[in-house]
mmCIF file of C-alpha atoms in Angstrom:
data_model
loop_
_atom_site.group_PDB
_atom_site.id
_atom_site.type_symbol
_atom_site.label_atom_id
_atom_site.label_comp_id
_atom_site.label_asym_id
_atom_site.label_seq_id
_atom_site.Cartn_x
_atom_site.Cartn_y
_atom_site.Cartn_z
ATOM 1 C CA MET H 110 18.143 22.236 -1.616
ATOM 2 C CA ASP H 111 17.044 25.113 0.589
ATOM 3 C CA TYR H 112 13.462 24.332 2.050
ATOM 4 C CA THR H 113 13.442 26.878 4.333
ATOM 5 C CA ALA H 114 13.515 29.680 1.629
ATOM 6 C CA SER H 115 10.696 27.891 -0.729
ATOM 7 C CA GLN H 116 8.235 27.166 1.905
ATOM 8 C CA LYS H 117 6.595 30.149 3.584
ATOM 9 C CA GLY H 118 4.825 28.662 6.316
ATOM 10 C CA PHE H 119 7.509 26.768 8.370
ATOM 11 C CA ARG H 120 8.637 27.727 11.826
ATOM 12 C CA GLN H 121 11.170 25.117 12.486
ATOM 13 C CA GLN H 122 14.125 23.965 10.793
ATOM 14 C CA PRO H 123 13.670 20.890 8.893
ATOM 15 C CA ASN H 124 16.007 18.272 10.393
ATOM 16 C CA VAL H 125 17.264 15.166 8.842
ATOM 17 C CA ARG H 126 14.248 13.102 8.406
ATOM 18 C CA LEU H 127 14.856 9.291 8.080
ATOM 19 C CA ARG H 128 12.348 7.013 6.789
ATOM 20 C CA ASN H 129 13.492 4.083 9.184
ATOM 21 C CA SER H 130 14.532 6.376 12.286
ATOM 22 C CA SER H 131 12.997 5.305 15.664
ATOM 23 C CA THR H 132 11.080 8.411 16.309
ATOM 24 C CA ASP H 133 9.911 7.126 19.569
ATOM 25 C CA GLY H 134 12.207 9.321 21.582
ATOM 26 C CA PHE H 135 11.283 12.266 19.475
ATOM 27 C CA ASP H 136 7.871 11.603 19.403
ATOM 28 C CA GLY H 137 7.356 12.167 15.689
ATOM 29 C CA SER H 138 8.508 15.710 15.729
ATOM 30 C CA GLN H 139 10.929 15.333 12.804
ATOM 31 C CA LEU H 140 8.322 13.829 10.407
ATOM 32 C CA PHE H 141 5.442 15.892 11.668
ATOM 33 C CA GLU H 142 5.504 19.430 12.005
ATOM 34 C CA ASP H 143 3.796 20.854 15.272
ATOM 35 C CA THR H 144 1.148 23.121 13.755
ATOM 36 C CA SER H 145 -0.592 24.306 16.823
ATOM 37 C CA ARG H 146 0.780 27.546 18.488
ATOM 38 C CA SER H 147 0.901 26.284 21.888
ATOM 39 C CA GLY H 148 1.818 22.583 21.114
ATOM 40 C CA SER H 149 5.611 23.431 20.682
ATOM 41 C CA GLN H 150 5.420 25.209 24.131
ATOM 42 C CA THR H 151 3.498 22.491 26.018
ATOM 43 C CA THR H 152 5.478 19.364 24.573
ATOM 44 C CA PRO H 153 8.465 20.021 26.828
ATOM 45 C CA PHE H 154 6.459 20.412 29.820
ATOM 46 C CA ARG H 155 4.111 17.365 29.150
ATOM 47 C CA ASN H 156 6.103 15.107 31.579
ATOM 48 C CA GLN H 157 6.366 17.567 34.272
ATOM 49 C CA GLN H 158 2.619 18.212 33.966
ATOM 50 C CA SER H 159 1.820 14.537 34.365
ATOM 51 C CA ALA H 160 4.006 13.924 37.428
ATOM 52 C CA PRO H 161 2.292 16.232 39.767
ATOM 53 C CA HIS H 162 -0.946 14.525 38.261
ATOM 54 C CA ASP H 163 0.208 11.107 39.570
ATOM 55 C CA ALA H 164 1.535 12.567 42.873
ATOM 56 C CA GLY H 165 -1.900 13.949 43.361
ATOM 57 C CA PHE H 166 -3.714 10.596 42.900
ATOM 58 C CA SER H 167 -1.301 8.554 44.830
ATOM 59 C CA GLY H 168 -1.729 11.232 47.604
ATOM 60 C CA GLN H 169 -5.238 10.483 47.564
ATOM 61 C CA ALA H 170 -4.864 6.567 47.668
ATOM 62 C CA ILE H 171 -2.461 6.859 50.586
ATOM 63 C CA LEU H 172 -5.129 8.460 52.571
ATOM 64 C CA THR H 173 -7.626 5.417 51.651
ATOM 65 C CA ASP H 174 -5.895 2.370 51.629
ATOM 66 C CA PRO H 175 -2.246 1.188 51.159
ATOM 67 C CA MET H 176 -3.113 -2.015 49.643
ATOM 68 C CA SER H 177 -5.055 -0.446 46.713
ATOM 69 C CA ASN H 178 -2.027 2.019 46.304
ATOM 70 C CA LEU H 179 0.240 -1.025 45.839
ATOM 71 C CA ALA H 180 -2.148 -2.547 43.916
ATOM 72 C CA MET H 181 -2.325 0.388 41.485
ATOM 73 C CA ALA H 182 1.330 0.843 41.252
ATOM 74 C CA TYR H 183 1.833 -2.843 40.458
ATOM 75 C CA GLY H 184 -0.811 -2.566 37.734
ATOM 76 C CA SER H 185 0.575 0.604 35.957
ATOM 77 C CA SER H 186 4.070 -0.992 35.965
ATOM 78 C CA LEU H 187 2.489 -4.105 34.439
ATOM 79 C CA ALA H 188 0.669 -2.189 31.960
ATOM 80 C CA SER H 189 3.674 -0.211 30.920
ATOM 81 C CA GLN H 190 5.692 -3.551 30.572
ATOM 82 C CA GLY H 191 3.073 -4.880 28.394
ATOM 83 C CA LYS H 192 2.896 -1.905 26.169
ATOM 84 C CA GLU H 193 6.603 -2.135 25.887
ATOM 85 C CA ILE H 194 6.411 -5.771 24.764
ATOM 86 C CA MET H 195 3.647 -5.207 22.466
ATOM 87 C CA ASP H 196 5.300 -2.340 20.582
ATOM 88 C CA LYS H 197 8.464 -4.302 20.160
ATOM 89 C CA ASN H 198 6.680 -7.227 18.815
ATOM 90 C CA LEU H 199 4.175 -4.966 16.693
ATOM 91 C CA ASP H 200 7.289 -3.480 15.042
ATOM 92 C CA ARG H 201 8.569 -6.742 13.756
ATOM 93 C CA PHE H 202 5.243 -7.407 11.786
ATOM 94 C CA ILE H 203 4.221 -4.115 10.796
ATOM 95 C CA PRO H 204 6.803 -1.492 10.209
ATOM 96 C CA ILE H 205 5.349 1.305 12.134
ATOM 97 C CA SER H 206 8.233 3.684 11.864
ATOM 98 C CA LYS H 207 8.430 3.152 8.136
ATOM 99 C CA LEU H 208 4.652 3.738 7.943
ATOM 100 C CA LYS H 209 4.923 7.198 9.914
ATOM 101 C CA TYR H 210 6.928 8.230 6.827
ATOM 102 C CA TYR H 211 4.215 7.615 4.455
ATOM 103 C CA PHE H 212 1.633 9.725 6.485
ATOM 104 C CA ALA H 213 3.773 12.824 6.886
ATOM 105 C CA VAL H 214 1.605 15.119 4.542
ATOM 106 C CA ASP H 215 -0.012 18.338 4.777
ATOM 107 C CA THR H 216 -2.930 20.201 3.022
ATOM 108 C CA VAL H 217 -0.524 21.857 0.401
ATOM 109 C CA TYR H 218 0.817 18.213 -0.549
ATOM 110 C CA VAL H 219 -2.453 16.715 -0.577
ATOM 111 C CA GLY H 220 -3.913 19.306 -2.726
ATOM 112 C CA LYS H 221 -0.950 19.375 -5.159
ATOM 113 C CA LYS H 222 -1.284 15.540 -5.370
ATOM 114 C CA LEU H 223 -4.943 15.517 -6.019
ATOM 115 C CA GLY H 224 -4.462 18.037 -8.759
ATOM 116 C CA LEU H 225 -1.572 15.767 -10.172
ATOM 117 C CA LEU H 226 -3.630 12.674 -10.168
ATOM 118 C CA VAL H 227 -6.370 14.337 -12.265
ATOM 119 C CA PHE H 228 -4.028 16.555 -14.549
ATOM 120 C CA PRO H 229 -0.679 15.335 -14.911
ATOM 121 C CA TYR H 230 0.090 16.687 -18.116
ATOM 122 C CA MET H 231 1.775 19.985 -17.261
ATOM 123 C CA HIS H 232 4.096 18.724 -14.420
ATOM 124 C CA GLU H 233 7.569 18.398 -15.641
ATOM 125 C CA ASN H 234 9.911 17.268 -13.058
ATOM 126 C CA TRP H 235 8.963 13.713 -11.617
ATOM 127 C CA GLU H 236 11.952 12.862 -9.746
ATOM 128 C CA VAL H 237 11.767 11.992 -6.022
ATOM 129 C CA SER H 238 14.108 14.403 -4.291
ATOM 130 C CA TYR H 239 16.638 12.607 -1.736
ATOM 131 C CA GLN H 240 18.144 14.266 1.289
ATOM 132 C CA GLN H 241 21.294 12.315 2.065
ATOM 133 C CA ASP H 242 20.306 9.182 0.704
ATOM 134 C CA THR H 243 16.954 8.943 2.238
ATOM 135 C CA PRO H 244 13.873 10.074 0.565
ATOM 136 C CA VAL H 245 12.319 13.231 1.816
ATOM 137 C CA ALA H 246 9.109 13.187 3.554
ATOM 138 C CA PRO H 247 6.060 13.770 1.183
ATOM 139 C CA ARG H 248 5.152 16.961 2.607
ATOM 140 C CA PHE H 249 8.253 18.183 1.087
ATOM 141 C CA ASP H 250 8.098 16.764 -2.356
ATOM 142 C CA VAL H 251 4.970 16.345 -4.436
ATOM 143 C CA ASN H 252 6.627 13.449 -6.152
ATOM 144 C CA ALA H 253 7.135 11.211 -3.070
ATOM 145 C CA PRO H 254 4.333 8.544 -2.864
ATOM 146 C CA ASP H 255 2.275 8.734 0.220
ATOM 147 C CA LEU H 256 -0.329 6.364 2.144
ATOM 148 C CA TYR H 257 -2.757 9.135 3.134
ATOM 149 C CA ILE H 258 -4.541 9.687 -0.148
ATOM 150 C CA PRO H 259 -4.685 6.175 -1.025
ATOM 151 C CA THR H 260 -6.319 5.297 2.565
ATOM 152 C CA MET H 261 -8.570 8.254 2.368
ATOM 153 C CA GLY H 262 -9.523 7.454 -1.091
ATOM 154 C CA PHE H 263 -10.497 3.723 -0.315
ATOM 155 C CA ILE H 264 -12.818 4.628 2.787
ATOM 156 C CA THR H 265 -14.557 7.501 0.615
ATOM 157 C CA TYR H 266 -14.946 4.912 -2.204
ATOM 158 C CA VAL H 267 -16.883 2.435 -0.017
ATOM 159 C CA LEU H 268 -19.030 5.430 1.219
ATOM 160 C CA VAL H 269 -19.705 6.742 -2.349
ATOM 161 C CA ALA H 270 -20.423 3.142 -3.343
ATOM 162 C CA GLY H 271 -23.001 2.900 -0.502
ATOM 163 C CA LEU H 272 -24.405 6.303 -1.632
ATOM 164 C CA ALA H 273 -24.895 5.122 -5.192
ATOM 165 C CA LEU H 274 -26.343 1.822 -4.172
ATOM 166 C CA GLY H 275 -28.711 3.813 -2.085
ATOM 167 C CA THR H 276 -29.959 5.865 -4.784
ATOM 168 C CA GLN H 277 -30.822 2.782 -6.808
ATOM 169 C CA ASN H 278 -32.585 1.314 -3.755
ATOM 170 C CA ARG H 279 -30.095 -1.510 -3.497
ATOM 171 C CA PHE H 280 -28.540 -0.624 -0.408
ATOM 172 C CA SER H 281 -28.297 -2.599 2.842
ATOM 173 C CA PRO H 282 -25.667 -2.171 5.521
ATOM 174 C CA GLU H 283 -23.855 -5.540 4.901
ATOM 175 C CA LEU H 284 -23.023 -4.421 1.326
ATOM 176 C CA LEU H 285 -20.589 -1.522 2.544
ATOM 177 C CA GLY H 286 -18.625 -4.320 4.120
ATOM 178 C CA VAL H 287 -18.880 -6.485 1.040
ATOM 179 C CA GLN H 288 -17.544 -3.719 -1.174
ATOM 180 C CA ALA H 289 -14.759 -2.737 1.215
ATOM 181 C CA SER H 290 -13.603 -6.115 1.345
ATOM 182 C CA SER H 291 -13.800 -6.919 -2.367
ATOM 183 C CA ALA H 292 -12.051 -3.702 -3.277
ATOM 184 C CA LEU H 293 -9.381 -4.791 -0.486
ATOM 185 C CA VAL H 294 -9.053 -8.006 -2.182
ATOM 186 C CA TRP H 295 -8.633 -6.758 -5.742
ATOM 187 C CA LEU H 296 -5.960 -4.303 -4.383
ATOM 188 C CA ILE H 297 -4.059 -6.949 -2.675
ATOM 189 C CA MET H 298 -4.136 -9.239 -5.581
ATOM 190 C CA GLU H 299 -2.921 -6.276 -7.816
ATOM 191 C CA VAL H 300 0.017 -5.606 -5.395
ATOM 192 C CA LEU H 301 0.823 -9.289 -5.301
ATOM 193 C CA ALA H 302 0.653 -9.556 -9.028
ATOM 194 C CA VAL H 303 3.139 -6.550 -9.491
ATOM 195 C CA LEU H 304 5.446 -7.834 -6.942
ATOM 196 C CA LEU H 305 5.635 -11.274 -8.623
ATOM 197 C CA SER H 306 6.199 -9.629 -12.032
ATOM 198 C CA LEU H 307 8.956 -7.538 -10.629
ATOM 199 C CA TYR H 308 10.529 -10.613 -9.119
ATOM 200 C CA LEU H 309 10.319 -12.646 -12.438
ATOM 201 C CA VAL H 310 11.939 -9.863 -14.445
ATOM 202 C CA THR H 311 14.550 -9.089 -11.871
ATOM 203 C CA ILE H 312 14.300 -5.357 -11.796
ATOM 204 C CA ASN H 313 16.569 -3.939 -9.046
ATOM 205 C CA THR H 314 14.606 -1.076 -7.835
ATOM 206 C CA ASP H 315 13.959 0.635 -4.560
ATOM 207 C CA LEU H 316 10.235 0.511 -4.914
ATOM 208 C CA THR H 317 9.306 -1.018 -1.615
ATOM 209 C CA THR H 318 5.558 -3.032 -1.087
ATOM 210 C CA ILE H 319 4.266 0.037 0.667
ATOM 211 C CA ASP H 320 5.343 2.182 -2.389
ATOM 212 C CA LEU H 321 3.449 -0.206 -4.664
ATOM 213 C CA LEU H 322 0.459 -0.121 -2.298
ATOM 214 C CA ALA H 323 0.436 3.589 -2.569
ATOM 215 C CA PHE H 324 0.567 3.675 -6.130
ATOM 216 C CA SER H 325 -2.107 1.257 -6.541
ATOM 217 C CA GLY H 326 -4.362 3.159 -4.193
ATOM 218 C CA TYR H 327 -4.167 6.402 -6.189
ATOM 219 C CA LYS H 328 -6.883 5.137 -8.719
ATOM 220 C CA TYR H 329 -9.287 5.501 -6.089
ATOM 221 C CA VAL H 330 -9.306 9.280 -6.606
ATOM 222 C CA GLY H 331 -10.320 8.759 -10.176
ATOM 223 C CA MET H 332 -13.085 6.158 -9.392
ATOM 224 C CA ILE H 333 -14.538 8.472 -6.838
ATOM 225 C CA VAL H 334 -14.637 11.482 -9.277
ATOM 226 C CA GLY H 335 -16.185 9.089 -11.951
ATOM 227 C CA VAL H 336 -18.891 7.748 -9.492
ATOM 228 C CA VAL H 337 -19.695 11.321 -8.123
ATOM 229 C CA ALA H 338 -20.037 12.684 -11.738
ATOM 230 C CA GLY H 339 -22.217 9.859 -12.695
ATOM 231 C CA LEU H 340 -24.638 10.276 -9.641
ATOM 232 C CA MET H 341 -24.945 13.949 -10.277
ATOM 233 C CA PHE H 342 -25.116 14.094 -13.960
ATOM 234 C CA GLY H 343 -25.978 10.608 -15.320
ATOM 235 C CA ARG H 344 -24.269 8.025 -17.275
ATOM 236 C CA PRO H 345 -22.804 10.152 -20.149
ATOM 237 C CA ALA H 346 -21.100 12.311 -17.574
ATOM 238 C CA TYR H 347 -19.798 8.941 -15.623
ATOM 239 C CA TYR H 348 -18.452 7.757 -18.911
ATOM 240 C CA LEU H 349 -16.729 11.039 -19.774
ATOM 241 C CA SER H 350 -15.081 11.725 -16.337
ATOM 242 C CA LEU H 351 -14.114 8.150 -15.962
ATOM 243 C CA LEU H 352 -12.359 8.346 -19.266
ATOM 244 C CA TRP H 353 -10.521 11.550 -18.418
ATOM 245 C CA CYS H 354 -9.456 10.172 -14.995
ATOM 246 C CA CYS H 355 -8.244 6.871 -16.650
ATOM 247 C CA ALA H 356 -6.157 8.828 -19.111
ATOM 248 C CA ALA H 357 -4.881 10.916 -16.438
ATOM 249 C CA ILE H 358 -4.001 7.900 -14.138
ATOM 250 C CA PHE H 359 -2.327 5.988 -17.043
ATOM 251 C CA VAL H 360 -0.069 9.077 -17.666
ATOM 252 C CA PHE H 361 0.807 9.417 -13.984
ATOM 253 C CA MET H 362 1.634 5.774 -13.407
ATOM 254 C CA ILE H 363 3.908 5.727 -16.611
ATOM 255 C CA ARG H 364 5.684 8.817 -15.756
ATOM 256 C CA THR H 365 6.000 7.846 -12.011
ATOM 257 C CA LEU H 366 7.096 4.413 -12.889
ATOM 258 C CA ARG H 367 9.341 5.132 -15.709
ATOM 259 C CA LEU H 368 11.963 6.813 -13.253
ATOM 260 C CA LYS H 369 11.883 3.858 -10.865
ATOM 261 C CA LEU H 370 11.632 0.714 -13.229
ATOM 262 C CA LEU H 371 13.463 1.579 -16.244
ATOM 263 C CA SER H 372 17.110 1.923 -16.394
ATOM 264 C CA GLU H 373 18.739 5.439 -16.356
ATOM 265 C CA ALA H 374 19.241 5.816 -20.096
ATOM 266 C CA ALA H 375 15.940 4.704 -21.131
ATOM 267 C CA ALA H 376 14.161 7.034 -18.410
ATOM 268 C CA GLU H 377 15.505 9.895 -19.909
ATOM 269 C CA GLY H 378 13.656 9.073 -23.215
ATOM 270 C CA ARG H 379 16.612 7.869 -25.369
ATOM 271 C CA LEU H 380 15.860 4.848 -27.427
ATOM 272 C CA VAL H 381 17.720 1.867 -25.766
ATOM 273 C CA ARG H 382 17.652 -1.305 -27.729
ATOM 274 C CA GLY H 383 17.845 -4.737 -25.974
ATOM 275 C CA ALA H 384 15.367 -7.172 -24.773
ATOM 276 C CA ARG H 385 15.719 -6.410 -21.154
ATOM 277 C CA ASN H 386 14.554 -2.896 -21.573
ATOM 278 C CA GLN H 387 11.883 -3.660 -23.724
ATOM 279 C CA LEU H 388 10.596 -6.070 -21.139
ATOM 280 C CA ARG H 389 10.832 -3.292 -18.454
ATOM 281 C CA MET H 390 9.017 -1.123 -20.783
ATOM 282 C CA TYR H 391 6.125 -3.631 -21.396
ATOM 283 C CA LEU H 392 5.842 -4.193 -17.632
ATOM 284 C CA THR H 393 5.745 -0.576 -16.928
ATOM 285 C CA MET H 394 2.909 -0.116 -19.559
ATOM 286 C CA SER H 395 0.946 -3.034 -18.457
ATOM 287 C CA ILE H 396 1.017 -1.895 -14.756
ATOM 288 C CA ALA H 397 -0.165 1.483 -15.873
ATOM 289 C CA ALA H 398 -2.943 -0.168 -18.146
ATOM 290 C CA ALA H 399 -4.183 -2.265 -15.333
ATOM 291 C CA GLN H 400 -5.224 0.903 -13.494
ATOM 292 C CA PRO H 401 -8.134 1.980 -16.046
ATOM 293 C CA VAL H 402 -9.138 -1.627 -16.222
ATOM 294 C CA PHE H 403 -9.576 -1.846 -12.528
ATOM 295 C CA MET H 404 -11.139 1.514 -12.241
ATOM 296 C CA TYR H 405 -14.014 0.490 -14.782
ATOM 297 C CA TRP H 406 -14.288 -2.866 -13.238
ATOM 298 C CA LEU H 407 -14.909 -1.636 -9.637
ATOM 299 C CA THR H 408 -17.357 1.190 -10.529
ATOM 300 C CA TYR H 409 -19.418 0.259 -13.603
ATOM 301 C CA HIS H 410 -22.003 -1.649 -11.313
ATOM 302 C CA LEU H 411 -22.569 1.387 -9.319
ATOM 303 C CA ILE H 412 -24.161 3.470 -12.168
ATOM 304 C CA ARG H 413 -27.152 1.772 -13.782
ATOM 305 C CA MET G 232 -24.101 -13.994 0.838
ATOM 306 C CA LEU G 233 -25.183 -15.300 -2.413
ATOM 307 C CA GLY G 234 -27.950 -12.666 -2.280
ATOM 308 C CA LEU G 235 -25.483 -9.940 -1.685
ATOM 309 C CA ALA G 236 -23.568 -11.160 -4.511
ATOM 310 C CA THR G 237 -26.207 -11.034 -6.932
ATOM 311 C CA HIS G 238 -27.126 -7.633 -5.918
ATOM 312 C CA LEU G 239 -23.643 -6.326 -6.522
ATOM 313 C CA GLY G 240 -22.982 -8.392 -9.797
ATOM 314 C CA ALA G 241 -21.445 -11.822 -9.572
ATOM 315 C CA ASN G 242 -17.836 -10.517 -9.583
ATOM 316 C CA MET G 243 -18.002 -8.472 -6.556
ATOM 317 C CA ALA G 244 -18.623 -10.783 -3.608
ATOM 318 C CA PHE G 245 -14.811 -11.499 -2.974
ATOM 319 C CA THR G 246 -14.106 -11.608 0.700
ATOM 320 C CA LEU G 247 -10.797 -12.121 2.181
ATOM 321 C CA TYR G 248 -11.692 -15.469 3.196
ATOM 322 C CA SER G 249 -12.007 -16.447 -0.513
ATOM 323 C CA LEU G 250 -8.553 -14.843 -1.068
ATOM 324 C CA ILE G 251 -7.034 -16.839 1.716
ATOM 325 C CA GLN G 252 -8.685 -20.039 0.055
ATOM 326 C CA ALA G 253 -7.363 -19.238 -3.225
ATOM 327 C CA ALA G 254 -3.954 -18.588 -2.055
ATOM 328 C CA ILE G 255 -3.812 -21.995 -0.288
ATOM 329 C CA LEU G 256 -5.087 -23.718 -3.321
ATOM 330 C CA CYS G 257 -2.463 -22.005 -5.494
ATOM 331 C CA VAL G 258 0.372 -22.789 -3.037
ATOM 332 C CA ASN G 259 -0.875 -26.530 -3.007
ATOM 333 C CA ALA G 260 -0.664 -26.708 -6.540
ATOM 334 C CA VAL G 261 2.836 -25.442 -6.665
ATOM 335 C CA ALA G 262 3.879 -27.811 -3.851
ATOM 336 C CA VAL G 263 2.627 -30.917 -5.527
ATOM 337 C CA LEU G 264 4.862 -30.713 -8.550
ATOM 338 C CA HIS G 265 7.104 -33.486 -8.417
ATOM 339 C CA GLU G 266 10.849 -32.672 -9.255
ATOM 340 C CA GLU G 267 11.911 -35.718 -11.155
ATOM 341 C CA ARG G 268 8.569 -37.062 -12.432
ATOM 342 C CA PHE G 269 7.461 -34.049 -13.773
ATOM 343 C CA LEU G 270 9.762 -30.796 -13.835
ATOM 344 C CA SER G 271 12.667 -32.629 -15.213
ATOM 345 C CA LYS G 272 10.722 -34.121 -17.951
ATOM 346 C CA ILE G 273 9.568 -30.923 -19.219
ATOM 347 C CA GLY G 274 12.903 -29.040 -18.711
ATOM 348 C CA TRP G 275 12.214 -27.201 -15.652
ATOM 349 C CA GLY G 276 14.223 -29.168 -13.253
ATOM 350 C CA VAL G 277 16.901 -27.487 -10.941
ATOM 351 C CA ASP G 278 19.853 -29.075 -12.476
ATOM 352 C CA GLN G 279 18.792 -27.321 -15.703
ATOM 353 C CA GLY G 280 18.493 -24.042 -14.323
ATOM 354 C CA VAL G 281 22.197 -22.821 -13.962
ATOM 355 C CA GLY G 282 22.794 -20.448 -16.623
ATOM 356 C CA GLY G 283 25.768 -18.107 -17.257
ATOM 357 C CA PHE G 284 26.967 -15.803 -14.376
ATOM 358 C CA GLY G 285 25.676 -12.641 -15.968
ATOM 359 C CA ASP G 286 23.171 -10.501 -14.627
ATOM 360 C CA GLU G 287 20.496 -11.928 -16.869
ATOM 361 C CA PRO G 288 18.890 -14.977 -15.230
ATOM 362 C CA GLY G 289 15.843 -14.718 -17.549
ATOM 363 C CA ILE G 290 12.074 -15.366 -16.706
ATOM 364 C CA LYS G 291 12.259 -19.063 -16.934
ATOM 365 C CA VAL G 292 15.136 -19.458 -14.543
ATOM 366 C CA GLN G 293 13.381 -17.084 -12.059
ATOM 367 C CA LEU G 294 10.209 -19.288 -12.201
ATOM 368 C CA MET G 295 11.899 -22.327 -11.528
ATOM 369 C CA ASN G 296 13.840 -20.914 -8.623
ATOM 370 C CA LEU G 297 10.619 -19.585 -7.460
ATOM 371 C CA ILE G 298 8.916 -23.210 -7.612
ATOM 372 C CA ARG G 299 11.687 -24.761 -6.056
ATOM 373 C CA SER G 300 11.793 -22.201 -3.164
ATOM 374 C CA VAL G 301 8.147 -22.331 -2.476
ATOM 375 C CA ARG G 302 8.214 -26.281 -2.516
ATOM 376 C CA THR G 303 11.199 -26.103 -0.096
ATOM 377 C CA VAL G 304 9.888 -23.482 2.124
ATOM 378 C CA MET G 305 6.200 -24.310 2.146
ATOM 379 C CA ARG G 306 5.984 -28.049 2.544
ATOM 380 C CA VAL G 307 5.863 -28.291 6.276
ATOM 381 C CA PRO G 308 3.494 -25.127 6.977
ATOM 382 C CA LEU G 309 1.250 -26.528 4.279
ATOM 383 C CA ILE G 310 0.648 -29.660 6.081
ATOM 384 C CA ALA G 311 -0.610 -27.596 9.111
ATOM 385 C CA VAL G 312 -2.549 -25.252 7.152
ATOM 386 C CA ASN G 313 -4.507 -27.886 5.076
ATOM 387 C CA ALA G 314 -5.194 -29.769 8.141
ATOM 388 C CA VAL G 315 -6.691 -26.705 9.744
ATOM 389 C CA CYS G 316 -8.514 -25.933 6.470
ATOM 390 C CA ILE G 317 -9.879 -29.352 6.327
ATOM 391 C CA VAL G 318 -11.049 -29.303 9.876
ATOM 392 C CA LEU G 319 -13.023 -26.091 9.242
ATOM 393 C CA LEU G 320 -14.578 -27.276 6.099
ATOM 394 C CA LEU G 321 -15.812 -30.299 7.733
ATOM 395 C CA LEU G 322 -17.083 -28.514 10.599
ATOM 396 C CA PHE G 323 -18.662 -25.216 8.833
ATOM 397 C CA GLY G 324 -19.063 -26.448 5.413
#
């Protein structure tokens, strides 16, 4: 696939982007494009700029007190050691390099994805494109899951819920925290339920936990649209927009999950008999059907 | 907290702490299923789980494997977690 020809705004060659690559040495430049004009020029000079800075400081310290100079050097070495240890251990529990892949988005991608979440009916090719056996970063492929939209959607949902409660004079600052934690709990339970059912039906898929988290987080967009419409135009508008967004999310989830969960033949639309494929189809349908249920469950108390 | 719950509707006051409590209770429930007194009696024992060698384990076999692995893995950590939970509940109600 030739990305340089199709994307007009790119100024650098797309390198091989690995989802799990140790981007520490490259400082994330492979996943994230440097969008500032002077940014690419100052990056190689960053190390050289800090060196004279340190020399200036230590020059001043030598003038005042050799002991404090020693202490400062010791303290800075200790701090860098501690940072190294923490980075190493943190990477064991939370895969930070994998997470970086999911946030490699840009405005065009976000716009297209939001449009797809609200109107998925015209989109034809739902396959995630790969580049040498690793998935392409979300900014190059509108079908790839990302975590930016779910995170932003979650935060916006909590804020909009606070706004909705405020218009009904039911607001207090603790309610924001309660809303956030209960929505988070429902999200975690949904992801755990999907993981459990995927394990029980023994589907071999390359869907990771973070992918499932991303897919479950896409429903916040529809919830926000519904609540905002209900706030602006009243209950009928809330119901209408929620209905539209529920249908859109249902179709979106089915079309996305179909390619990941079902076998090759069934994903292409051919009727494949067999209990196994039927079970997989039921699982896909139930995951997709759970989204509208959650969307209604988490927003109906906000519109009175 | 109860006042906040009724503000939002009774289904909404889920906190992370209640999720942790529910998870501990569920894992405890799975861990106390006795192998020979109960699971074998209803046909869910480990000796009844060996099916064919095809790629079709089936849901029941997967469930039995899951129960067995949870019991094996979580027996010892559950002792610690339950002890901590009991102490916390005694102290803070």
